[in-house]
CSV table of C-alpha atoms and ligand atoms in Angstrom, one decimal:
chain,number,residue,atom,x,y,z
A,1,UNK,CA,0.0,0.0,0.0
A,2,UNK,CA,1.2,3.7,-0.9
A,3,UNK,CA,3.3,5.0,2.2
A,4,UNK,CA,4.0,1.1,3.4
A,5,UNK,CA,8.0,0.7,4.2
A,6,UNK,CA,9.0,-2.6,4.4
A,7,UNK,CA,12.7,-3.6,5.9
A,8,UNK,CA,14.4,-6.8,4.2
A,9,UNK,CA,17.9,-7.1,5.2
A,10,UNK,CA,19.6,-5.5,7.9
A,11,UNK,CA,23.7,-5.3,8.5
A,12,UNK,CA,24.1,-3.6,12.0
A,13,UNK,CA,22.0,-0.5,11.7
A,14,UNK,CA,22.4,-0.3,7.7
A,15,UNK,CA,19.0,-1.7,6.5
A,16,UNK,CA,17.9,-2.9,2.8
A,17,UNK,CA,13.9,-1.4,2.7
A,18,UNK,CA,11.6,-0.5,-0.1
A,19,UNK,CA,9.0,2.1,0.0
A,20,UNK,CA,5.8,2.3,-1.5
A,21,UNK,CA,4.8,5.8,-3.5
A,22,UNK,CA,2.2,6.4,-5.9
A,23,UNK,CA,4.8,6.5,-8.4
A,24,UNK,CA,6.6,3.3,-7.7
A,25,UNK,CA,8.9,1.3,-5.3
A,26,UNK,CA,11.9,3.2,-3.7
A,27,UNK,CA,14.4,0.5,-2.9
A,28,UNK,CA,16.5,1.8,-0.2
A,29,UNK,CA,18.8,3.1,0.7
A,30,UNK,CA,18.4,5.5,-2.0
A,31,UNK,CA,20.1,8.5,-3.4
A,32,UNK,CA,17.8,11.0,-5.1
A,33,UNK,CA,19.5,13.7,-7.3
A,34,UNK,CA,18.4,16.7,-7.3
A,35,UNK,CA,15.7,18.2,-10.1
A,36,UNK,CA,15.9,22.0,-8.2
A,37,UNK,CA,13.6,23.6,-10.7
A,38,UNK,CA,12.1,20.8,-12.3
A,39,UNK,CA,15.4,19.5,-14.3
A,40,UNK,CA,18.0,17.8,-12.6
A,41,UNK,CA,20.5,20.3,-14.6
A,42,UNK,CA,21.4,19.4,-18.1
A,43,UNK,CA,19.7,15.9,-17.9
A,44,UNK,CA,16.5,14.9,-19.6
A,45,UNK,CA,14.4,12.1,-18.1
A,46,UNK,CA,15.5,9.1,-20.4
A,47,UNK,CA,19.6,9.9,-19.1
A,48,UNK,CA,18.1,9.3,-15.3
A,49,UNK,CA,16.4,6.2,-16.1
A,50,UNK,CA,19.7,5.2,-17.8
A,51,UNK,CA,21.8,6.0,-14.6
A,52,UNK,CA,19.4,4.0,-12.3
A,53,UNK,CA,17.5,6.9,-10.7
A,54,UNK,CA,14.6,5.5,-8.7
A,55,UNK,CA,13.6,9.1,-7.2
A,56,UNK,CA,14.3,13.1,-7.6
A,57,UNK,CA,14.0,15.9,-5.6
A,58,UNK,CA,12.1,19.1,-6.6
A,59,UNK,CA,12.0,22.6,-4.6
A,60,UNK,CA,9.0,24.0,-3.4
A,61,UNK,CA,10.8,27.0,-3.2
A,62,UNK,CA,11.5,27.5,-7.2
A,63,UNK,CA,8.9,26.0,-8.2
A,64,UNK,CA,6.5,28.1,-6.1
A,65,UNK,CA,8.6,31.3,-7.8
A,66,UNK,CA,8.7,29.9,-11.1
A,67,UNK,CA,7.2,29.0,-13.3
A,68,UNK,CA,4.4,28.8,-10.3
A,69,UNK,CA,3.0,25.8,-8.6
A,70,UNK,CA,-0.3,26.7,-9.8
A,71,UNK,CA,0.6,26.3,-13.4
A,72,UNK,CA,2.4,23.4,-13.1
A,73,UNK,CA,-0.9,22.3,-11.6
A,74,UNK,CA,-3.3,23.3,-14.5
A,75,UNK,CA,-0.4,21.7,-16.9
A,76,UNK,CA,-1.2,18.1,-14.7
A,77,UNK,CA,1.4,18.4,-12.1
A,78,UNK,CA,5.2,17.8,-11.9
A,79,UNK,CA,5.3,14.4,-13.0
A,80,UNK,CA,3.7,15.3,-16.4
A,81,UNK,CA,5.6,19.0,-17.0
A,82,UNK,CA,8.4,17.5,-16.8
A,83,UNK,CA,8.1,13.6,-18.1
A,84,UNK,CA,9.7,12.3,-15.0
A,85,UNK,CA,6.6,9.2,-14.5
A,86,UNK,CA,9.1,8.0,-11.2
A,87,UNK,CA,8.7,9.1,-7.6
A,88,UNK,CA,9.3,12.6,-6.3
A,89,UNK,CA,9.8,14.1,-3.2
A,90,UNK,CA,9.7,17.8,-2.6
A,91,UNK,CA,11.4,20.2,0.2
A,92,UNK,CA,9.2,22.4,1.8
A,93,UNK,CA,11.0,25.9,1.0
A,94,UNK,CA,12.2,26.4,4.4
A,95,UNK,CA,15.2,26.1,4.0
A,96,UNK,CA,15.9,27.4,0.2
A,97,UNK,CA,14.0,30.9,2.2
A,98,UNK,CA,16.7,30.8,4.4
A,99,UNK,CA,19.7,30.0,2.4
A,100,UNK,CA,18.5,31.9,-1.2
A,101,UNK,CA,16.4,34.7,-0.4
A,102,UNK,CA,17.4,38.3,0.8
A,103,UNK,CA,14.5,39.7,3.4
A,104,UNK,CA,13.4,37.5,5.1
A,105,UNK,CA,11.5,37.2,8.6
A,106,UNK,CA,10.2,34.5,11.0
A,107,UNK,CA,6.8,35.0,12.5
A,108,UNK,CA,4.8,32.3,14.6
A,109,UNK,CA,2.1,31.8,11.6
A,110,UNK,CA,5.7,31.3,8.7
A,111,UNK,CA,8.2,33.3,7.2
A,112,UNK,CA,8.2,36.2,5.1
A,113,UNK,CA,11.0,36.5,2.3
A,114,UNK,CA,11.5,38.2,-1.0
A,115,UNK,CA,12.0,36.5,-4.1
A,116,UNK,CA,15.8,35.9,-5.2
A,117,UNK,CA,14.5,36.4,-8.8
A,118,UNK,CA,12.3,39.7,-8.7
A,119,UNK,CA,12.2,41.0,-5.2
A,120,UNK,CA,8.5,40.5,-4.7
A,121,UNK,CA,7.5,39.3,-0.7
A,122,UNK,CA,5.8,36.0,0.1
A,123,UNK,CA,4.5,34.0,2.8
A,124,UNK,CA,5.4,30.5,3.1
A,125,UNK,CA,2.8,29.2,6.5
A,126,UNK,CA,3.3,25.3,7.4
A,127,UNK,CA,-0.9,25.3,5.2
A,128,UNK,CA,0.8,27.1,2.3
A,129,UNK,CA,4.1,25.2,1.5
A,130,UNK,CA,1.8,21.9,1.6
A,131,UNK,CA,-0.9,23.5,-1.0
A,132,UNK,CA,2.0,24.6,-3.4
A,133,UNK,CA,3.5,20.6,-3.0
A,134,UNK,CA,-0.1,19.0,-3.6
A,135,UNK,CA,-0.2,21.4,-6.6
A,136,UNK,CA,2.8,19.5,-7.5
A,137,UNK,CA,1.7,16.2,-7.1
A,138,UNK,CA,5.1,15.4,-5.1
A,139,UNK,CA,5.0,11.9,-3.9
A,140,UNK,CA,6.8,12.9,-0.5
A,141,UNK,CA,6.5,16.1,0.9
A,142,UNK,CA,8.6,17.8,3.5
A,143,UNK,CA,7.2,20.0,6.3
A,144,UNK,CA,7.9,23.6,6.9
A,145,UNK,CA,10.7,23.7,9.5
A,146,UNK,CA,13.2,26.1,10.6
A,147,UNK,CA,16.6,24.9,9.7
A,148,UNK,CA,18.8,26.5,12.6
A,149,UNK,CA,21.8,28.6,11.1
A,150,UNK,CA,25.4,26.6,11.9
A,151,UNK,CA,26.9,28.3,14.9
A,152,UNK,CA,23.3,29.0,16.6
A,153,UNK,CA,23.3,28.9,20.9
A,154,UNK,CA,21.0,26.4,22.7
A,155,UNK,CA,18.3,29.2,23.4
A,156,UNK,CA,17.6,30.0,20.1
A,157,UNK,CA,18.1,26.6,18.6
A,158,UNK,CA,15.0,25.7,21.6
A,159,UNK,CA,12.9,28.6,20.7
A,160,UNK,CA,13.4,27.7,17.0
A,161,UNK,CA,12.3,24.0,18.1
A,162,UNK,CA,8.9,25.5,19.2
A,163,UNK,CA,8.1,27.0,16.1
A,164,UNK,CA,9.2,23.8,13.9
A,165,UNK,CA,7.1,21.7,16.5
A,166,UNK,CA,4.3,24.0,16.0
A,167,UNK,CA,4.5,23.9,12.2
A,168,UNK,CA,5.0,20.2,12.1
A,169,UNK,CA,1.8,19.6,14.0
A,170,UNK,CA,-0.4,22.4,12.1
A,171,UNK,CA,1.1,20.1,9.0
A,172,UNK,CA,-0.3,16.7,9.9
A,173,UNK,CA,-3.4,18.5,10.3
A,174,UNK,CA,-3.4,20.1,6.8
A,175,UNK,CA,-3.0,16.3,5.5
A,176,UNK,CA,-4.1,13.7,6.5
A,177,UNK,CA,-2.1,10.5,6.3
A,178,UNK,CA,-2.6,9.1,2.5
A,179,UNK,CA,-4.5,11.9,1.2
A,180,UNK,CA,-4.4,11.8,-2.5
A,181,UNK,CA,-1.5,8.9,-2.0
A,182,UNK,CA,0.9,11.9,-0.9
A,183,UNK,CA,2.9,11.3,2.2
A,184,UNK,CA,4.1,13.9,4.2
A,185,UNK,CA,7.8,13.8,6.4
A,186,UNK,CA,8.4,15.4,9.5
A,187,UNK,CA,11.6,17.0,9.6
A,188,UNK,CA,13.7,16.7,13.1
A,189,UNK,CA,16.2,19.9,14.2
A,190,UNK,CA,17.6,20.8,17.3
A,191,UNK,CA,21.2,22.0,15.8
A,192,UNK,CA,24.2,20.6,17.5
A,193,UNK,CA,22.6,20.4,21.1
A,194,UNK,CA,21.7,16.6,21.9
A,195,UNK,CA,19.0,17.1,24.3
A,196,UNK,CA,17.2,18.9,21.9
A,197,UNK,CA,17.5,17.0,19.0
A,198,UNK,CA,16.2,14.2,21.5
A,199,UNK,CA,13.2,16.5,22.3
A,200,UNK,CA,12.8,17.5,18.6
A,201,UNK,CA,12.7,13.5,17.6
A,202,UNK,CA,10.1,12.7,20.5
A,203,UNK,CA,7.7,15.7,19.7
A,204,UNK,CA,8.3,15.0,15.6
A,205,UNK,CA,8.3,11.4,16.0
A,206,UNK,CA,4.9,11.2,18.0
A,207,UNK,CA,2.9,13.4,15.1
A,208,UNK,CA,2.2,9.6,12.8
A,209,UNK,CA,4.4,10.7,9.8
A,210,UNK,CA,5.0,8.3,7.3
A,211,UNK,CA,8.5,9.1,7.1
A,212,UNK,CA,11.2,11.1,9.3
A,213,UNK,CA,14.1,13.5,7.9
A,214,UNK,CA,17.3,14.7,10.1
A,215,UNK,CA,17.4,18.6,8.8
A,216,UNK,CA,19.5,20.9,10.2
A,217,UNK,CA,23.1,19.0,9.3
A,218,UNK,CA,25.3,19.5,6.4
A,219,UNK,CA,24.7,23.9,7.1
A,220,UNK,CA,28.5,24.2,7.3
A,221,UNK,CA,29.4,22.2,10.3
A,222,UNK,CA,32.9,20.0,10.3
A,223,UNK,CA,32.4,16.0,9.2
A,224,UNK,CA,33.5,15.1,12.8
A,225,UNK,CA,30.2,17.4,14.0
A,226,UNK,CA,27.7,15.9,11.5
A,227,UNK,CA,28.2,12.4,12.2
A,228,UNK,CA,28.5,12.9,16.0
A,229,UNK,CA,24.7,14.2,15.5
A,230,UNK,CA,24.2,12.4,13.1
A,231,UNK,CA,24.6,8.4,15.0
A,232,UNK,CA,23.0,10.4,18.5
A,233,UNK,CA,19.7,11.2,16.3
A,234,UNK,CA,19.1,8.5,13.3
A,235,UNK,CA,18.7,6.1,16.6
A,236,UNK,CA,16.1,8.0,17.6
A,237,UNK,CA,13.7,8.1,14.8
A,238,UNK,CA,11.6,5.1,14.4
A,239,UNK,CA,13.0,2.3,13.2
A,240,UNK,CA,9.9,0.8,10.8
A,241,UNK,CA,9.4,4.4,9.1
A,242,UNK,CA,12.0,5.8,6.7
A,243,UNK,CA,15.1,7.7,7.8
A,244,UNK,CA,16.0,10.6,5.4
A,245,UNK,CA,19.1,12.6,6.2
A,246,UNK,CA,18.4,15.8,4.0
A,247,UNK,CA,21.4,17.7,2.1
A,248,UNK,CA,24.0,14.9,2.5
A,249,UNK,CA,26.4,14.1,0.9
A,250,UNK,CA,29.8,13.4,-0.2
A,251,UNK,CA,30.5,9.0,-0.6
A,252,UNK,CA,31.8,8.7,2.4
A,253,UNK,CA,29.3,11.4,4.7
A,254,UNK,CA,26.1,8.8,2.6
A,255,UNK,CA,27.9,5.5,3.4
A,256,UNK,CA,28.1,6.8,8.0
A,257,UNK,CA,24.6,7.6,7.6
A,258,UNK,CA,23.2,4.3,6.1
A,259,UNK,CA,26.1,2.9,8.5
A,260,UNK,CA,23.6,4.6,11.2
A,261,UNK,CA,20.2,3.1,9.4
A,262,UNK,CA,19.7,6.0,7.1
A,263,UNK,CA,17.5,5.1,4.4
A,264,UNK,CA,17.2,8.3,2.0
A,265,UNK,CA,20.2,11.3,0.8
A,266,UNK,CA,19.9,14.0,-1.5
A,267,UNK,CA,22.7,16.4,-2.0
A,268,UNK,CA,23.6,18.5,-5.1
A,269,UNK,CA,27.3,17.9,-5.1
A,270,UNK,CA,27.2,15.1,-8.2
A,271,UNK,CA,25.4,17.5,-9.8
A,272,UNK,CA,27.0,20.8,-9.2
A,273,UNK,CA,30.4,19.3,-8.9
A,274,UNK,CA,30.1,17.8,-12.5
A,275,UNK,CA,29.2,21.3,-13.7
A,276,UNK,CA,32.8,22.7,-12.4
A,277,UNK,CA,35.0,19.6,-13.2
A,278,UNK,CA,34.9,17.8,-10.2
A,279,UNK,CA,34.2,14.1,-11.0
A,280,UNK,CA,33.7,10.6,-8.8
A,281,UNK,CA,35.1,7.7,-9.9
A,282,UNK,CA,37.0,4.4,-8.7
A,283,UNK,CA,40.1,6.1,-8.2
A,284,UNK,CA,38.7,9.3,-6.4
A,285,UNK,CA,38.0,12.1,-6.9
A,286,UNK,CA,39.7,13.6,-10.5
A,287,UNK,CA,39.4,17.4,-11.5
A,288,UNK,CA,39.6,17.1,-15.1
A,289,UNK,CA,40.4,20.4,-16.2
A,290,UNK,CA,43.9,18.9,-14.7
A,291,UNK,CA,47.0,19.9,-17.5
A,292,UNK,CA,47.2,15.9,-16.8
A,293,UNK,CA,44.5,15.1,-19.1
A,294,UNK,CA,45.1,17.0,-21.8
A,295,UNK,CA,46.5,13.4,-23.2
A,296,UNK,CA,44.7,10.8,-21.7
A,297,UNK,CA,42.6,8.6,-23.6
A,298,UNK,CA,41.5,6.1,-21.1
A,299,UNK,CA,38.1,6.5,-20.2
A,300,UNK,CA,36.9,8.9,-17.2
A,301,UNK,CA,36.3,5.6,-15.0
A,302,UNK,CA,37.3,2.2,-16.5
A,303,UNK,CA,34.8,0.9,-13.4
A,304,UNK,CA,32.0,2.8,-14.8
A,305,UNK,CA,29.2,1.6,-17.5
A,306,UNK,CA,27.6,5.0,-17.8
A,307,UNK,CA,27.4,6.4,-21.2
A,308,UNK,CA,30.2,9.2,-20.7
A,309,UNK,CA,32.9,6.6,-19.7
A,310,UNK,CA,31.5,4.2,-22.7
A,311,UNK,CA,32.3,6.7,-25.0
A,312,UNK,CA,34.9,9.4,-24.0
A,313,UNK,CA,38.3,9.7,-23.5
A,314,UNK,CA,39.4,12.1,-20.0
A,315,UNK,CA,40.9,14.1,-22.9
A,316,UNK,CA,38.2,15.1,-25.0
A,317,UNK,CA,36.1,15.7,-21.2
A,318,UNK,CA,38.8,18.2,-20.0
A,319,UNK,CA,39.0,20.0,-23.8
A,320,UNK,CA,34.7,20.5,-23.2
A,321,UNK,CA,35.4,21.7,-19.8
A,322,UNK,CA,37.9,23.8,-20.7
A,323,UNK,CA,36.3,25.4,-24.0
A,324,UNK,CA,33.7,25.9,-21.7
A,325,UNK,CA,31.3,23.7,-23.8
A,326,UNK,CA,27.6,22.7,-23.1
A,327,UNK,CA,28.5,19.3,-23.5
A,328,UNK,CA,30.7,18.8,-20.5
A,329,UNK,CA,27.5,19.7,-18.5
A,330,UNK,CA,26.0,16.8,-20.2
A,331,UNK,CA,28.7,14.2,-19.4
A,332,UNK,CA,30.5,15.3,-16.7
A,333,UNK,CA,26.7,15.2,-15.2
A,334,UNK,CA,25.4,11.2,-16.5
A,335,UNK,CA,28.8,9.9,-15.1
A,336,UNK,CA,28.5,11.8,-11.4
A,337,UNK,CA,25.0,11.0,-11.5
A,338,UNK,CA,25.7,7.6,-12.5
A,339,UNK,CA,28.3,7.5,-9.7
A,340,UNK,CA,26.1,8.1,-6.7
A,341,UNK,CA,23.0,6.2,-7.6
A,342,UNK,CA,25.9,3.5,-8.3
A,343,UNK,CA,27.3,3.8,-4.5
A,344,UNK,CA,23.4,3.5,-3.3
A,345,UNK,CA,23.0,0.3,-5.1
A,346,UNK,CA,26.2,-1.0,-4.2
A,347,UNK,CA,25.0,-0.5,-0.5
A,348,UNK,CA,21.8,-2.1,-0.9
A,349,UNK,CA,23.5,-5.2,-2.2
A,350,UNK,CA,26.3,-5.1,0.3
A,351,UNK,CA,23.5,-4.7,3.4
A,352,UNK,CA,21.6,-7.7,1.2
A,353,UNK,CA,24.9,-10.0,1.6
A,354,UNK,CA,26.0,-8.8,5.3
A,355,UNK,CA,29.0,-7.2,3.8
A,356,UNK,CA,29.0,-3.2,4.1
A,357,UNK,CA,31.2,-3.0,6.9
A,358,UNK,CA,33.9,-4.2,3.7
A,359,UNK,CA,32.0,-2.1,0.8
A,360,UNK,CA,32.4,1.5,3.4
A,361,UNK,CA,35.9,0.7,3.9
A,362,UNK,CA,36.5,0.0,0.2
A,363,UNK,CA,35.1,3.7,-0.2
A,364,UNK,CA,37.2,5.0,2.3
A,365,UNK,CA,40.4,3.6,1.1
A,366,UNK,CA,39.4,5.3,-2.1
A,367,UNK,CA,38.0,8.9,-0.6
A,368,UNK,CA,40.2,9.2,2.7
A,369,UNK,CA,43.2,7.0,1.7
A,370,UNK,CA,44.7,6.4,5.5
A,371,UNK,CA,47.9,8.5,6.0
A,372,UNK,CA,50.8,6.4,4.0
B,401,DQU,N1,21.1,20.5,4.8
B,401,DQU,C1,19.7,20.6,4.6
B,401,DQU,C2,19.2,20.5,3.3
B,401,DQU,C3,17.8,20.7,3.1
B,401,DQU,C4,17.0,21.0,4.2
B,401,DQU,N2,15.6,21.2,4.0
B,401,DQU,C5,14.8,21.4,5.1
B,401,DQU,N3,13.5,21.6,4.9
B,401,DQU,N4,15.3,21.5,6.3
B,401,DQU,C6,16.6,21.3,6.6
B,401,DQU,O1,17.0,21.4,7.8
B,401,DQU,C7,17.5,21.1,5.5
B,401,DQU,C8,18.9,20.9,5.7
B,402,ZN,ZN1,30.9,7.0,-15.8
């Protein structure tokens, strides 16, 4: 049944699940790239399907600004605009207000910001952000919440709590659980502070969401911080519900948090990286606008099967880089794509097999070689 999560394997705390949307079966753990504005940039629908992604993420936030939630509604919602038929989960805007917009202002009913694009002020309430999703037809939606600036004290990060409580509860009441087959995820905060992101996990977690995300991590803080916080709250959110960490990460920051029974990531670094030369492969990490390249015909990753390392030689990727071609979006973005839904599935076969303890060191040698 839509919003059903069923576990299948487990390895420690690592778990091998699948969740039911309207749009399909989300085999977890799962990485979702991101679609910000409706595209995940430079890729159409068919090169997703080709790299294995199960689900995308879309922002409230842009959508909302443009080209309007409303018309995306009248043109039969997300999934049809823009030919993406798998599931989708949505972030509420919260925390694109925060990090995007100029003016801005809290207030117990939402917040109040100008639009990065023209200036013009909003409201997003808790009621609002969860009309402009349903517009969108989002499989998952996210809560408004407050995601606490790095660096905040304990009596604003527990003032902040309030207000995220109170939004998460006037939420649940906007929508009901399976309305229209569109669940709805409670977000957890309570910053760096433990006792309050056990306080935010008991009030979150007692609200019957069919899913719970850890916001509030990956705003800046070291690696050390975020998975210190990060194995004191996943424990904490119910085990038969799905664990989202939101905004993580690099290889190593998604393998700790399904280490810690993390089910869901989404993080714009494949995307964004590939779009200034920073790639993923088998070897680490290679920045192929490197004078190193300028030669090299082997292929970007000789481990990978996506279509850019099929095809192209590191050469004729760091001459598209470099001539500042449309194309290296295009490839640069299928292989680091490719790369991270790649680690996810390589997880979910490793917790299958009772072998991920092995498979996160592997990735470690690779992406934090231990000092020679
Ligand atoms: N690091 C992140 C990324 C996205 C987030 N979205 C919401 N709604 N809340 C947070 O705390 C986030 C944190
Ligand atoms: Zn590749």
């Amino acid at each position: 049944m839509i919003g059903d999560f069923s576990i299948h394997a487990t390895d420690g705390q690592a778990r091998l699940g699948e969740l039911h949307t309207a749009h399909g079966i989300v085999r977890t753990p799962a990485f979702m790239p991101v679609g910000t504005v409706g595209t995940v940039k430079s890729l159409c629908p068919q090169d997703l399907r080709d790299a294995g992604s199960q689900i995308i993420l879309g922002n409230t936030y842009h959508l909302y600004l443009r080209p309007g939630d409303e018309l995306v509604a009248r043109r039969g919602g997300l999934h049809r605009f823009m030919r993406w038929d798998g599931p989708i989960l949505t972030d509420s805007g919260g925390f694109q207000v925060f990090s995007l917009s100029g003016l801005r202002k809290l207030t117990p009913d939402g917040v109040e910001f100008r639009s990065h694009i023209d200036g013009s002020k909003h409201l997003f309430t808790p009621e609002k952000v969860l009309d402009i999703q349903r517009n969108l037809g989002s499989d998952v939606m996210m809560v408004l919440d407050e995601c606490v600036p790095y660096g905040a004290d304990h009596a604003y990060t527990l003032k902040s709590l309030d207000l995220t409580h109170a939004w998460a509860a006037r939420s649940r009441e906007n929508h009901a659980p399976g309305r229209n087959g569109q669940l709805l995820f409670g977000i957890v905060q309570g910053g760096f502070f433990k006792d309050l992101r056990e306080r935010s996990a008991e009030a979150v977690c007692s609200m019957d969401f069919e899913g719970h995300a850890i916001g509030g991590l990956s705003v800046g803080e070291s690696t050390a911080e975020m998975y210190d916080l990060l194995a004191h709250t996943a424990p904490l959110l119910p085990a038969h519900k799905p664990r989202y960490l939101m905004g993580v990460g690099k290889p190593l920051d998604i393998l700790e948090g399904i280490e810690h029974g993390v089910d869901m990531f989404d993080c714009v670094l494949p995307t964004r990286n590939a779009r200034n030369g920073t790639l993923y492969t088998s070897q680490g990490q290679v920045n192929i606008k490197r004078a190193q390249y300028r030669e090299d015909d082997e292929p970007l990753d000789p481990a990978c099967s996506c279509y850019t390392c099929r095809n192209f030689s590191r050469a004729y990727l760091r001459h598209l880089y470099v001539a500042k071609e449309l194309l290296s979006y295009r490839l640069n973005t299928i292989h680091n794509v490719r790369f991270f839904l790649d680690l996810a599935a390589g997880a979910r076969e490793a917790v299958a097999h009772g072998r991920f303890e092995v498979y996160k060191a592997r990735f470690r040698e690779i992406f934090q070689p231990a000092e020679a």
